[in-house]
Coordinates of C-alpha atoms and ligand atoms in Angstrom, one line a residue:
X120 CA -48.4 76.1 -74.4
X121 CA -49.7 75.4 -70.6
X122 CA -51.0 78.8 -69.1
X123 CA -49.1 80.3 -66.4
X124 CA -50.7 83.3 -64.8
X125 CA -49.4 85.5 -62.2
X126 CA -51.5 87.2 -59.1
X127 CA -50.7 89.8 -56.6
X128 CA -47.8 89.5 -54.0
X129 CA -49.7 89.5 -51.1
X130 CA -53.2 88.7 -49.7
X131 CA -55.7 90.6 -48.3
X132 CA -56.4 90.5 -44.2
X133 CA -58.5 93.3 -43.9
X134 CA -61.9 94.6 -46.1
X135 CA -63.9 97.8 -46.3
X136 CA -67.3 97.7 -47.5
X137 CA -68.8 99.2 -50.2
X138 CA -71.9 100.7 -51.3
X139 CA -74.1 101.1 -54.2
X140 CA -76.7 104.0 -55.3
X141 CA -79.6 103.5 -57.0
X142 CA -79.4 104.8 -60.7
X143 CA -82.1 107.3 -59.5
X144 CA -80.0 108.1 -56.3
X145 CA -76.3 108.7 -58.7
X146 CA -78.2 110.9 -61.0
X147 CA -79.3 113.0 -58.0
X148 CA -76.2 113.0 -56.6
X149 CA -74.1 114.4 -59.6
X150 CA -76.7 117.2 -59.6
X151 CA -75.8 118.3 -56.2
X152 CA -71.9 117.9 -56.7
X153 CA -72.3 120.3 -59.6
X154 CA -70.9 117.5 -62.3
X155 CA -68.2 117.5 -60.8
X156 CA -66.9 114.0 -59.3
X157 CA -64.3 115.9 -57.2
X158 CA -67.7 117.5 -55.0
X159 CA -69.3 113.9 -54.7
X160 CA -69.0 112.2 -51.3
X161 CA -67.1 109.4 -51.0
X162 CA -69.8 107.1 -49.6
X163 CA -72.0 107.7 -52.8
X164 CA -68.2 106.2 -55.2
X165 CA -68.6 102.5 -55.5
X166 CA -65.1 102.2 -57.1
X167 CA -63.3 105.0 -56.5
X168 CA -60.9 106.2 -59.5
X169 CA -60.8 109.8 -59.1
X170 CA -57.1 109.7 -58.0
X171 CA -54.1 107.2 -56.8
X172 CA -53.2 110.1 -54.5
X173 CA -53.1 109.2 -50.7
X174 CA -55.7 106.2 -51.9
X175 CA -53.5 103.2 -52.0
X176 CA -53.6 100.3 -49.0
X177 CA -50.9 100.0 -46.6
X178 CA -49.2 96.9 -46.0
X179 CA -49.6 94.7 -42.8
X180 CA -45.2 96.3 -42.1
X181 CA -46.7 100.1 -42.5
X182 CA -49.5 100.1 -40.4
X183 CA -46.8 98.3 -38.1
X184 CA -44.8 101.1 -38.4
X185 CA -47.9 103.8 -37.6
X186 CA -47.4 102.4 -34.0
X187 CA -43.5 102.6 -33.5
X188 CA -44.1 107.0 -34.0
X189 CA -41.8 109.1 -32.6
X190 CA -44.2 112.3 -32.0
X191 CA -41.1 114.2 -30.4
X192 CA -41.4 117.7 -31.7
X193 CA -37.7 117.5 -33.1
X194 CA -35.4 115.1 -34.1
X195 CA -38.3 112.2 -34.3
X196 CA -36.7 108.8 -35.0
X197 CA -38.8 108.2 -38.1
X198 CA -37.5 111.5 -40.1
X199 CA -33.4 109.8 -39.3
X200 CA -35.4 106.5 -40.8
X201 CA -37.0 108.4 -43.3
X202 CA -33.6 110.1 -44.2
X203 CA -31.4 107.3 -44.2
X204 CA -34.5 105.5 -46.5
X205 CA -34.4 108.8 -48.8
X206 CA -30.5 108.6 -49.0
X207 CA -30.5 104.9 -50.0
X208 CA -32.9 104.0 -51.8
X209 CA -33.5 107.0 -53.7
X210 CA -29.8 108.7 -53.6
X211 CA -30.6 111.6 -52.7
X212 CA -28.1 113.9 -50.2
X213 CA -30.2 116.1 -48.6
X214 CA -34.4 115.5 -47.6
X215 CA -36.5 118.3 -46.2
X216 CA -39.8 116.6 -45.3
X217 CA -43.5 118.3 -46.2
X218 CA -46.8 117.4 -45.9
X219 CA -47.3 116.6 -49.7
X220 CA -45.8 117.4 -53.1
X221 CA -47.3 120.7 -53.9
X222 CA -45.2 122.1 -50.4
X223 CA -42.1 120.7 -51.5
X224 CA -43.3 122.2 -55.3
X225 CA -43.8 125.6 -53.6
X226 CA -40.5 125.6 -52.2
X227 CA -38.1 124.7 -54.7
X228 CA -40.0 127.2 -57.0
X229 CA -39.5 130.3 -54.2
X230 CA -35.7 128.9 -54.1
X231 CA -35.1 128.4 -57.9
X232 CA -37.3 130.8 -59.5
X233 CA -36.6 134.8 -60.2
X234 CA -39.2 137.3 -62.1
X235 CA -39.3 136.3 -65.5
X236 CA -37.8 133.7 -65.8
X237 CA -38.9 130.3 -68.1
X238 CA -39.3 126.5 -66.5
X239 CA -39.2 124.4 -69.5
X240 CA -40.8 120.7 -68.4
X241 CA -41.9 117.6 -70.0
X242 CA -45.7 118.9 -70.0
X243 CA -47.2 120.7 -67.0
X244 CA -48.7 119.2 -63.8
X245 CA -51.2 121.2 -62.3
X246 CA -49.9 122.5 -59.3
X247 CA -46.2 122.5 -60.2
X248 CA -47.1 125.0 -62.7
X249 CA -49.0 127.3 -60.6
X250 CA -46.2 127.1 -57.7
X251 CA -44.0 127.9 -61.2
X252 CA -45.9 131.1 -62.0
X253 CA -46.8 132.6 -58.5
X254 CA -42.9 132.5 -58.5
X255 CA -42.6 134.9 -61.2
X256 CA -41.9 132.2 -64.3
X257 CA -43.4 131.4 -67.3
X258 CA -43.8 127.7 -68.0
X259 CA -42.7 125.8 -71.1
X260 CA -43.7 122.6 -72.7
X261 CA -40.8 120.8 -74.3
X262 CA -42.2 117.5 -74.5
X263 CA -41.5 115.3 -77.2
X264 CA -44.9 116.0 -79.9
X265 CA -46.0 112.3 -79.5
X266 CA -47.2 112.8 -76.4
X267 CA -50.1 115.2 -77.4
X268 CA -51.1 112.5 -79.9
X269 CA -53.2 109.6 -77.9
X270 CA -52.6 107.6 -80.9
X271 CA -49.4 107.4 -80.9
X272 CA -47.8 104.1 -79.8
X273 CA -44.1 105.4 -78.9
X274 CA -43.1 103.8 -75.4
X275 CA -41.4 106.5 -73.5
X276 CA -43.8 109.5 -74.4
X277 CA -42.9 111.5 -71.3
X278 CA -39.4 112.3 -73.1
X279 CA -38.3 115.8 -73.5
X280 CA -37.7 116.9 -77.0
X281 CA -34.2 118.4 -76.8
X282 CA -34.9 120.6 -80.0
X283 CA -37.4 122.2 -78.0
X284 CA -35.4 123.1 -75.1
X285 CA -32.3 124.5 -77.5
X286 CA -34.6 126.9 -78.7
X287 CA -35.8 128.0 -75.5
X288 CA -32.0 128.2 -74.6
X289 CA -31.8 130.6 -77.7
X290 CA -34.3 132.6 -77.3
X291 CA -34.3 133.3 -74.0
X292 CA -31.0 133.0 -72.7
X293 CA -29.7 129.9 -70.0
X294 CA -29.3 132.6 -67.7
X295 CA -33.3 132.8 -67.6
X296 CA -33.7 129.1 -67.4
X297 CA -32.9 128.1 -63.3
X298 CA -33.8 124.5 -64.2
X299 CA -35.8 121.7 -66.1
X300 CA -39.0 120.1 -64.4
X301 CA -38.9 116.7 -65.1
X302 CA -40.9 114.0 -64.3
X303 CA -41.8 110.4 -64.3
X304 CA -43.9 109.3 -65.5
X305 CA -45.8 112.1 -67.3
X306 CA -49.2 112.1 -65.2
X307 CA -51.3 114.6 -67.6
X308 CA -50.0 112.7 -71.2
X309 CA -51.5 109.5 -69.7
X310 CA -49.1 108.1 -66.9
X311 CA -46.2 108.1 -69.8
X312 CA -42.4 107.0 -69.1
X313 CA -39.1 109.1 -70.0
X314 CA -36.7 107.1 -71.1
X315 CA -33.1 107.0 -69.6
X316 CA -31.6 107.4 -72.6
X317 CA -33.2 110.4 -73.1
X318 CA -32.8 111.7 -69.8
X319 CA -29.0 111.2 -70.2
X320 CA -28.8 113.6 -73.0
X321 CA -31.3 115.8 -71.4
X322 CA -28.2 115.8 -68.6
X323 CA -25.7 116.4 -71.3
X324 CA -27.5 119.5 -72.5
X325 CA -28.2 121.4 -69.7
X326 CA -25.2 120.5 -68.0
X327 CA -23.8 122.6 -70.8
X328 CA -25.3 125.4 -69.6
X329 CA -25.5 125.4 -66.0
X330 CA -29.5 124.6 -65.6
X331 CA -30.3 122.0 -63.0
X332 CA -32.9 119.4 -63.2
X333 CA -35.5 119.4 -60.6
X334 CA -37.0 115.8 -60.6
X335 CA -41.2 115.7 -60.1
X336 CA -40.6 111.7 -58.7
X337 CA -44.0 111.3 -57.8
X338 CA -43.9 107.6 -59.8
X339 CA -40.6 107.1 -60.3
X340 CA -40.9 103.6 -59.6
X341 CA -43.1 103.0 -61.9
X342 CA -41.6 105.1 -64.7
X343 CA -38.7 102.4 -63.2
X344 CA -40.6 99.6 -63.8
X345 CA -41.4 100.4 -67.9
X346 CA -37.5 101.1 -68.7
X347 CA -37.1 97.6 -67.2
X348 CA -40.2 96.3 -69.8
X349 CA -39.5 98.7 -72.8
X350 CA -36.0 100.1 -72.9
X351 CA -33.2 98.5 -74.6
X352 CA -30.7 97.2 -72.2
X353 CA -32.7 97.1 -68.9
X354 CA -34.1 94.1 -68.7
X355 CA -31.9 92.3 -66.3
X356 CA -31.5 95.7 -64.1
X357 CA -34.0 95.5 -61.1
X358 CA -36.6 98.4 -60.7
X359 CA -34.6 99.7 -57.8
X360 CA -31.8 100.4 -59.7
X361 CA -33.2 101.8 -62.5
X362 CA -34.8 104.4 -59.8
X363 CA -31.3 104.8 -58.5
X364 CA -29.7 105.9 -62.2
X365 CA -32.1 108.1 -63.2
X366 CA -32.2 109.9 -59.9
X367 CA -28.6 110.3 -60.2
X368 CA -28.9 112.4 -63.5
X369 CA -30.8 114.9 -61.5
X370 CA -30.1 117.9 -58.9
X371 CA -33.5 117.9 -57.1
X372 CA -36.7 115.8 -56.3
X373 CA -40.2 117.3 -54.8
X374 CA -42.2 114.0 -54.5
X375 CA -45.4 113.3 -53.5
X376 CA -45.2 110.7 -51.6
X377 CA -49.2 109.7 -51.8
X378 CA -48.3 108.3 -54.8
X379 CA -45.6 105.5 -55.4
X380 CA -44.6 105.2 -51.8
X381 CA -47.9 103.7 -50.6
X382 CA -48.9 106.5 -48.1
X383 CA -52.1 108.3 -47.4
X384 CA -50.3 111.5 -46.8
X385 CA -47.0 112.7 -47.3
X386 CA -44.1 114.0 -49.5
X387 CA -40.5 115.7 -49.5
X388 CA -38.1 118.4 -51.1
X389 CA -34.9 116.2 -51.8
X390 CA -31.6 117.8 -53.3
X391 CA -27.9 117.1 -53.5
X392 CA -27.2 121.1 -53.3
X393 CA -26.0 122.1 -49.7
X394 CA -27.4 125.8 -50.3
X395 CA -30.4 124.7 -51.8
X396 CA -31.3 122.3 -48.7
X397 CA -30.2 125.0 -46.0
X398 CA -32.5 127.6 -47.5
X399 CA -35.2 125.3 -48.0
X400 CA -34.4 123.8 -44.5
X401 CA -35.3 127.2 -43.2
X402 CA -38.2 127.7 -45.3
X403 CA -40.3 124.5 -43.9
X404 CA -40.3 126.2 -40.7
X405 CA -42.4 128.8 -42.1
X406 CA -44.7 126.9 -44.4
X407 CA -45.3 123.4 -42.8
X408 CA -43.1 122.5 -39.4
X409 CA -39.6 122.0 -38.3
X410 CA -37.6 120.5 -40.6
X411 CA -37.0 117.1 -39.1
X412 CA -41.3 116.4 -39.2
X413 CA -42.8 119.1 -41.9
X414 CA -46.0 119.1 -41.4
X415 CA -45.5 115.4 -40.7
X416 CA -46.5 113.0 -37.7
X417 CA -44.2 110.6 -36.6
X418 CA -45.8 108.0 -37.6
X419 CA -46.4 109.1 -41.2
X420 CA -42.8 109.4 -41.7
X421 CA -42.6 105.9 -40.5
X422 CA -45.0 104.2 -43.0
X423 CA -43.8 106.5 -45.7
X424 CA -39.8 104.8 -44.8
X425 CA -41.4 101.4 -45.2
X426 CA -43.5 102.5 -48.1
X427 CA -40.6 103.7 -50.1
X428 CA -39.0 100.8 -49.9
X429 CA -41.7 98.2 -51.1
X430 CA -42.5 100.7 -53.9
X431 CA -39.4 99.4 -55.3
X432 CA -39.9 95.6 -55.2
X433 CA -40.1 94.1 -58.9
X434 CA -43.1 92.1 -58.3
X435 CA -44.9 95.1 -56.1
X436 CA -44.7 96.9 -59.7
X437 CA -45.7 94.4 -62.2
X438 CA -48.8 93.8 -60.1
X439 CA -49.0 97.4 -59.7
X440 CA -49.1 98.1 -63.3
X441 CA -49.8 95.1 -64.6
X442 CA -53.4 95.6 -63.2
X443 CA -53.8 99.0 -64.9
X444 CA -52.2 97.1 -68.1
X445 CA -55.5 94.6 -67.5
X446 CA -58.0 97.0 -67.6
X447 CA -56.4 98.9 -70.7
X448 CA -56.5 95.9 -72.4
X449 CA -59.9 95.2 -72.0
X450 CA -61.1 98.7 -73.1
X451 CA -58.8 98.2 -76.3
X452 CA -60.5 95.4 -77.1
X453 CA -63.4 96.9 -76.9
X454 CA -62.7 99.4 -79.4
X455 CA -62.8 102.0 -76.7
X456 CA -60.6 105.0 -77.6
X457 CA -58.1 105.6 -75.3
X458 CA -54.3 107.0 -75.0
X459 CA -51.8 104.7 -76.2
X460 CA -50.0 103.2 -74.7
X461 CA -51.5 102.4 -71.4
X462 CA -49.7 103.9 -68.8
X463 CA -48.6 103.0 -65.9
X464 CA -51.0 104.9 -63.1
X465 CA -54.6 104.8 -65.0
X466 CA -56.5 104.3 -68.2
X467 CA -57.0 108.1 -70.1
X468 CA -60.2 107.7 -71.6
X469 CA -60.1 110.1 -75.0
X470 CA -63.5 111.9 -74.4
X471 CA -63.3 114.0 -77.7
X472 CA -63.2 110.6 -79.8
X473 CA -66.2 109.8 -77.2
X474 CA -67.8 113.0 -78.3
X475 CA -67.2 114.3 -81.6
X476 CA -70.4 116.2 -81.7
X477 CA -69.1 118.3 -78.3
X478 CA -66.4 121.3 -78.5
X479 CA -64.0 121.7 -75.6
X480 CA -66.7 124.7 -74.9
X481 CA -68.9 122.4 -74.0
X482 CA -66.7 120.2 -71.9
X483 CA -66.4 116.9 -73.0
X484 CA -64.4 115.2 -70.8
X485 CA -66.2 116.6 -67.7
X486 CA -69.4 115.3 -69.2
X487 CA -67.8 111.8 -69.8
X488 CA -67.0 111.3 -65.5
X489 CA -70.2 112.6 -65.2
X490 CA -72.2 110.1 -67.3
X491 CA -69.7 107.3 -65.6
X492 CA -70.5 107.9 -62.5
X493 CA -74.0 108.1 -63.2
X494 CA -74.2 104.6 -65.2
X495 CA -72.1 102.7 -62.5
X496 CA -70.9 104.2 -59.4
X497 CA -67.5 104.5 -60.9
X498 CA -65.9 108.0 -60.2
X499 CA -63.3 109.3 -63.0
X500 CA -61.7 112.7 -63.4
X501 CA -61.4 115.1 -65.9
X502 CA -58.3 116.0 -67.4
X503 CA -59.1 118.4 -69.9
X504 CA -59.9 121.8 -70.5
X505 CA -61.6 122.1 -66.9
X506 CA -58.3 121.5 -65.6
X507 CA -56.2 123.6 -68.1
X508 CA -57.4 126.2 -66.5
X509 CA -57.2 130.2 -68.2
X510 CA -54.1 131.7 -70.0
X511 CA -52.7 133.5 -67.1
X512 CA -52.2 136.8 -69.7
X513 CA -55.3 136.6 -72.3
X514 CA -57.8 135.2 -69.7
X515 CA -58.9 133.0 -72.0
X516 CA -59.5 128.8 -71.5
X517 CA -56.1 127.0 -72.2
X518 CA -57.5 124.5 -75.2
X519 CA -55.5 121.4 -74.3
X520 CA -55.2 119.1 -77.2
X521 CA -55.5 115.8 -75.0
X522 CA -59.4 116.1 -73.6
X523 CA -59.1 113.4 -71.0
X524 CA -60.8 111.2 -68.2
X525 CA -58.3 109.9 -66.1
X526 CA -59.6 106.3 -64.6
X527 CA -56.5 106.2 -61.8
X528 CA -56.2 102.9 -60.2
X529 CA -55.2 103.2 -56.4
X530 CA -52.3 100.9 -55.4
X531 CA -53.2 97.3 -54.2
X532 CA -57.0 98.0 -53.5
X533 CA -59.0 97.0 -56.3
X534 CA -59.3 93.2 -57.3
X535 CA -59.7 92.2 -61.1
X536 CA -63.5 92.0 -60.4
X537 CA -63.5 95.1 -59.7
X538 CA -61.5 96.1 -63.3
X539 CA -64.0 93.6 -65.2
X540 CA -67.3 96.1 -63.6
X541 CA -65.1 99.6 -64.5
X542 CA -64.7 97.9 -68.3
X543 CA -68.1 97.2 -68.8
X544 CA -69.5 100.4 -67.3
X545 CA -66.7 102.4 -69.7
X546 CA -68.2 100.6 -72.3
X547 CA -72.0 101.0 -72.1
X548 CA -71.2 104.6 -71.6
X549 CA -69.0 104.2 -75.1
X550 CA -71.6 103.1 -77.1
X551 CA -74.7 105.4 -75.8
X552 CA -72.0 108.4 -76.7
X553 CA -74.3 109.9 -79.1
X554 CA -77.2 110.9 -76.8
X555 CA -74.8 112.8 -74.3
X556 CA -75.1 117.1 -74.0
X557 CA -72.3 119.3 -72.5
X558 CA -72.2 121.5 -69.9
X559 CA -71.6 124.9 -69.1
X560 CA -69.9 125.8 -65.9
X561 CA -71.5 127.9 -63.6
X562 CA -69.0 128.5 -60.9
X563 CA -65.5 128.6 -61.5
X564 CA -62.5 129.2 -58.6
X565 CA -59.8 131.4 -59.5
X566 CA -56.9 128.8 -58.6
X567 CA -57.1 125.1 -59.9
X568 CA -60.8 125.3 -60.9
X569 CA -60.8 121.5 -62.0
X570 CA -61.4 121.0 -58.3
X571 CA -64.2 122.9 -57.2
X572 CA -65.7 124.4 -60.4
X573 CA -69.8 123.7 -60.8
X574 CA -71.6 122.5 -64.2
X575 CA -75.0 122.3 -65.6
X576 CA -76.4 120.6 -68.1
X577 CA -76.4 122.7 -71.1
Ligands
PLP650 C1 -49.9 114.5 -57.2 C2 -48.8 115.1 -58.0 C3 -48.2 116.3 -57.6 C4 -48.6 117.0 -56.3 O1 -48.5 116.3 -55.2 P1 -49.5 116.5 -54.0 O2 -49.1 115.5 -53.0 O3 -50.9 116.2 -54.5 O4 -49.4 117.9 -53.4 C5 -47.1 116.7 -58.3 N1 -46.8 116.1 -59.5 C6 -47.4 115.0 -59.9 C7 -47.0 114.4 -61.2 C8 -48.4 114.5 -59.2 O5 -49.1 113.4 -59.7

C-alpha cells in the first residue's frame, strides 16, 4: 500500500531559540536546583517537558486577539466573548472567570464542601485535593483498579469504578458526599480517558442520590478526541461534540485553561446551578477580581475565547496527540517501560521498572528527571511519591503505586525532531539504569512539596 502520512495543521511563522549545556554545565546545574527540575531555570531546559501547563504556542488568531483587549475594569468585551465561547462550545450556563484552575478548584470546594465530608474522584490531582481537604473533606479514589496498573492496556483507564463509589455511598451516607470530581483525562494515571459510557452510568448513580458531578475539564478535548478513536459508536461524532455530551452529564466544570485551550494563563469555575454561580460570583471578588475579569486581563480572556475554540478542531487534536502517540511509540519499541496506553498529554515513564534496585524511600522517579536532564537537556517531572505528598493524619509519605516521570508534551511547539532527540535521550538513560543512586530529600515544603522540595545524592 502507497504511504500516506499526515503533518500538522499549520506552519510555523515565528521561532525561539534554544540552548544547550555542556554535560559538565547540566550536572552542575541539577546540583544547585536541589534535583529538582521544577528549581532549574528555564534557559538551562533544551526541551522543555516539565509541564503542558501555560507552555503551548498561540496561534497567528490569538495573539491577534491579545491586541483587540478590552482592559475596562468591568464588563470587558472579551469576558461577554469569553462567556458566550464558554456557553457554546462547552454548554455550560454560568462562567465565573479565574486566573487558573486551582482558583476555580478553591472555590467550588469552599461552596460544595462541609466538615467531614468525603469527595470521591477518579484519582486525585494535586491541587484539587488539597483545595478538597483545606475545605474540611476527606478525598476518595474510586477509580477503576486498571488504572494503578501501567501495564494494563484498557482504553478508557480514567473510568470511575461504580462499585467503589456504592460503597462509599454505604458507608458514609450520600448526605456526606456534596459531589464526584471527575476528570478527563486522568493527568496523574498517565493522561488516561473516561469513557462516556461510563460516565453516563456514573450520572445514573449519583443522580440517584442527589450528588453533583463537578467536572476537572482541564483536557476535555482531548479525553474528546480518544472516545472518537476508541469508544464504540463515536467515530463519526466530531471532537466538538463529544465535548459537548459529556459536559452535559455534569453539574460543574473548574478548568484550567493553560491546558487544552492553548493559553499561557488562565481558567474558569463553570456551572449550570444559579446558586452555585451567584455565591461563587461573589467569592471572585475576594480571591482574584471582579467577576467579569478574575484575575484576568482583557486580552487573556480574548486568546483564551479563540483558544477554546481551536482546541476543538479534529485535526488540532490528532496532531495534538498524535505527536505524543509518536513518541510513545518509539519508547515502546525500545523496550522502554512505560504506562499503557499512551495517553493523550505525555509519555509516563515507569521509573520503578527503571529502578528495581531503588525503594520509593529513595525516590526513584525524582532520580529518573534528574539523570534525564543531566544526559540531554531534557526536563521531566516526577510524579511519584515526591508528589504524593504525606498522609494528612499519620504524617507519613503517601506510597503511590504508579512511581512516575511525566515527559508532557506542550501543544504545537515541539517538532518530530525534537521527539526523535527526547527518545534517544530516554533510552540511553534506560539502559545505564543500573548505575543510578537515590536521593534523600533535604528540604521539604509543607504544601505541594513536589514543587519546591530539595534532594541529595544519597
Ligand atoms: C493543571 C491542572 C489543574 C490545576 O490547574 P492550574 O491552572 O495549574 O491551577 C487541575 N487539574 C488538572 C487535571 C490539571 O492538570
Amino acid at each position: 500500500m502507497k504511504r500516506r502520512s499526515w503533518a500538522e495543521p499549520y506552519k510555523i511563522k515565528m521561532v525561539e531559540p534554544l540552548r544547550m549545556l555542556s554535560k559538565k554545565e547540566r550536572e552542575k546545574a541539577i546540583v544547585e536546583a536541589g534535583y529538582n527540575t521544577f528549581l532549574l531555570r528555564s534557559e538551562d531546559v533544551y526541551i522543555d517537558l516539565l509541564t503542558d501547563s501555560g507552555t503551548s504556542a498561540m496561534s497567528d488568531r490569538q495573539w491577534a486577539g491579545l491586541m483587540l483587549g478590552d482592559e475596562a475594569y468591568a464588563g470587558s468585551r472579551n469576558f461577554y466573548h469569553l462567556e458566550e465561547t464558554v456557553q457554546n462550545i462547552y454548554g455550560y450556563k454560568h462562567l465565573v472567570p479565574t486566573h487558573q484552575g486551582r482558583a476555580a478548584e478553591h472555590m467550588i470546594s469552599k461552596i460544595l464542601i462541609k466538615e467531614g465530608d468525603f469527595i470521591p474522584g477518579n484519582m486525585y490531582f494535586t491541587t484539587t485535593k488539597l483545595h478538597q481537604e483545606m475545605a474540611g473533606a476527606k478525598f476518595v479514589d474510586v477509580i477503576i483498579d486498571e488504572a494503578h496498573d501501567p501495564n494494563s492496556e484498557y482504553p478508557f483507564k480514567g473510568d470511575i469504578d461504580l462499585n467503589k463509589l456504592q460503597a462509599l455511598i454505604d458507608k458514609v451516607g450520600a448526605d456526606k458526599i456534596p459531589y464526584v470530581a471527575m476528570a478527563t483525562t486522568v493527568n496523574m494515571a498517565g493522561g488516561q480517558p473516561i469513557s462516556l459510557k461510563n460516565l453516563k452510568a456514573l450520572r445514573k448513580l449519583t443522580q440517584k442520590y442527589g450528588i453533583d458531578i463537578v467536572h476537572d475539564m482541564t483536557r476535555v478535548a482531548e479525553n474528546a478526541y480518544m472516545i472518537q478513536q476508541k469508544e464504540e459508536g463515536y467515530q463519526d461524532k466530531t471532537v466538538a461534540e463529544i465535548v459537548k455530551e459529556i459536559n452535559d452529564l455534569t453539574d460543574h466544570a473548574t478548568m484550567s485553561a493553560k491546558k487544552d485551550a492553548l493559553v499561557n494563563i488562565g481558567g474558569f469555575l463553570a456551572t449550570n446551578d444559579p446558586n452555585v454561580f451567584q455565591e461563587a460570583r461573589n467569592m471572585v471578588v475576594v480571591y482574584e477580581g471582579l467577576h467579569t475579569y478574575g484575575g484576568l486581563a482583557g486580552r487573556d480572556m480574548e486568546a483564551m475565547a479563540i483558544g477554546i475554540k481551536e482546541s476543538v478542531m479534529d485535526d488540532h487534536q490528532r496532531a495534538r496527540v498524535g505527536q505524543v502517540q509518536y513518541l510513545g511509540d518509539l519508547l515502546l519499541k525500545a523496550g522502554v517501560p512505560v504506562v499503557k496506553p499512551i495517553g493523550t498529554h505525555g509519555v509516563f515513564l515507569d521509573a520503578k521498572a527503571f529502578y528495581p534496585h531503588l525503594s520509593q524511600d529513595e525516590f526513584p522517579a525524582q532520580t529518573l528527571a534528574a539523570e534525564l536532564y543531566v544526559d540531554s537537556g531534557v526536563r521531566a517531572m516526577e510524579r511519584g511519591v515526591v508528589s504524593a505528598g504525606r498522609n494528612k493524619e499519620t504524617g507519613k509519605h503517601n506510597y503511590p503505586k504508579l512511581e512516575l516521570v511525566r515527559l508532557t508534551i506542550p501543544r504545537r511547539v515541539y517538532t518530530q525532531a525534537h521527539m526523535d532527540v527526547v527518545a534517544e535521550s530516554v533510552i540511553d538513560v534506560y539502559e545505564n539504569a543500573k548505575n543510578a543512586g537515590g536521593l534523600k530529600m533535604v528540604y521539604e515544603p509543607k504544601y505541594l512539596r513536589f514543587f519546591q522540595a530539595r534532594f541529595e545524592k544519597l
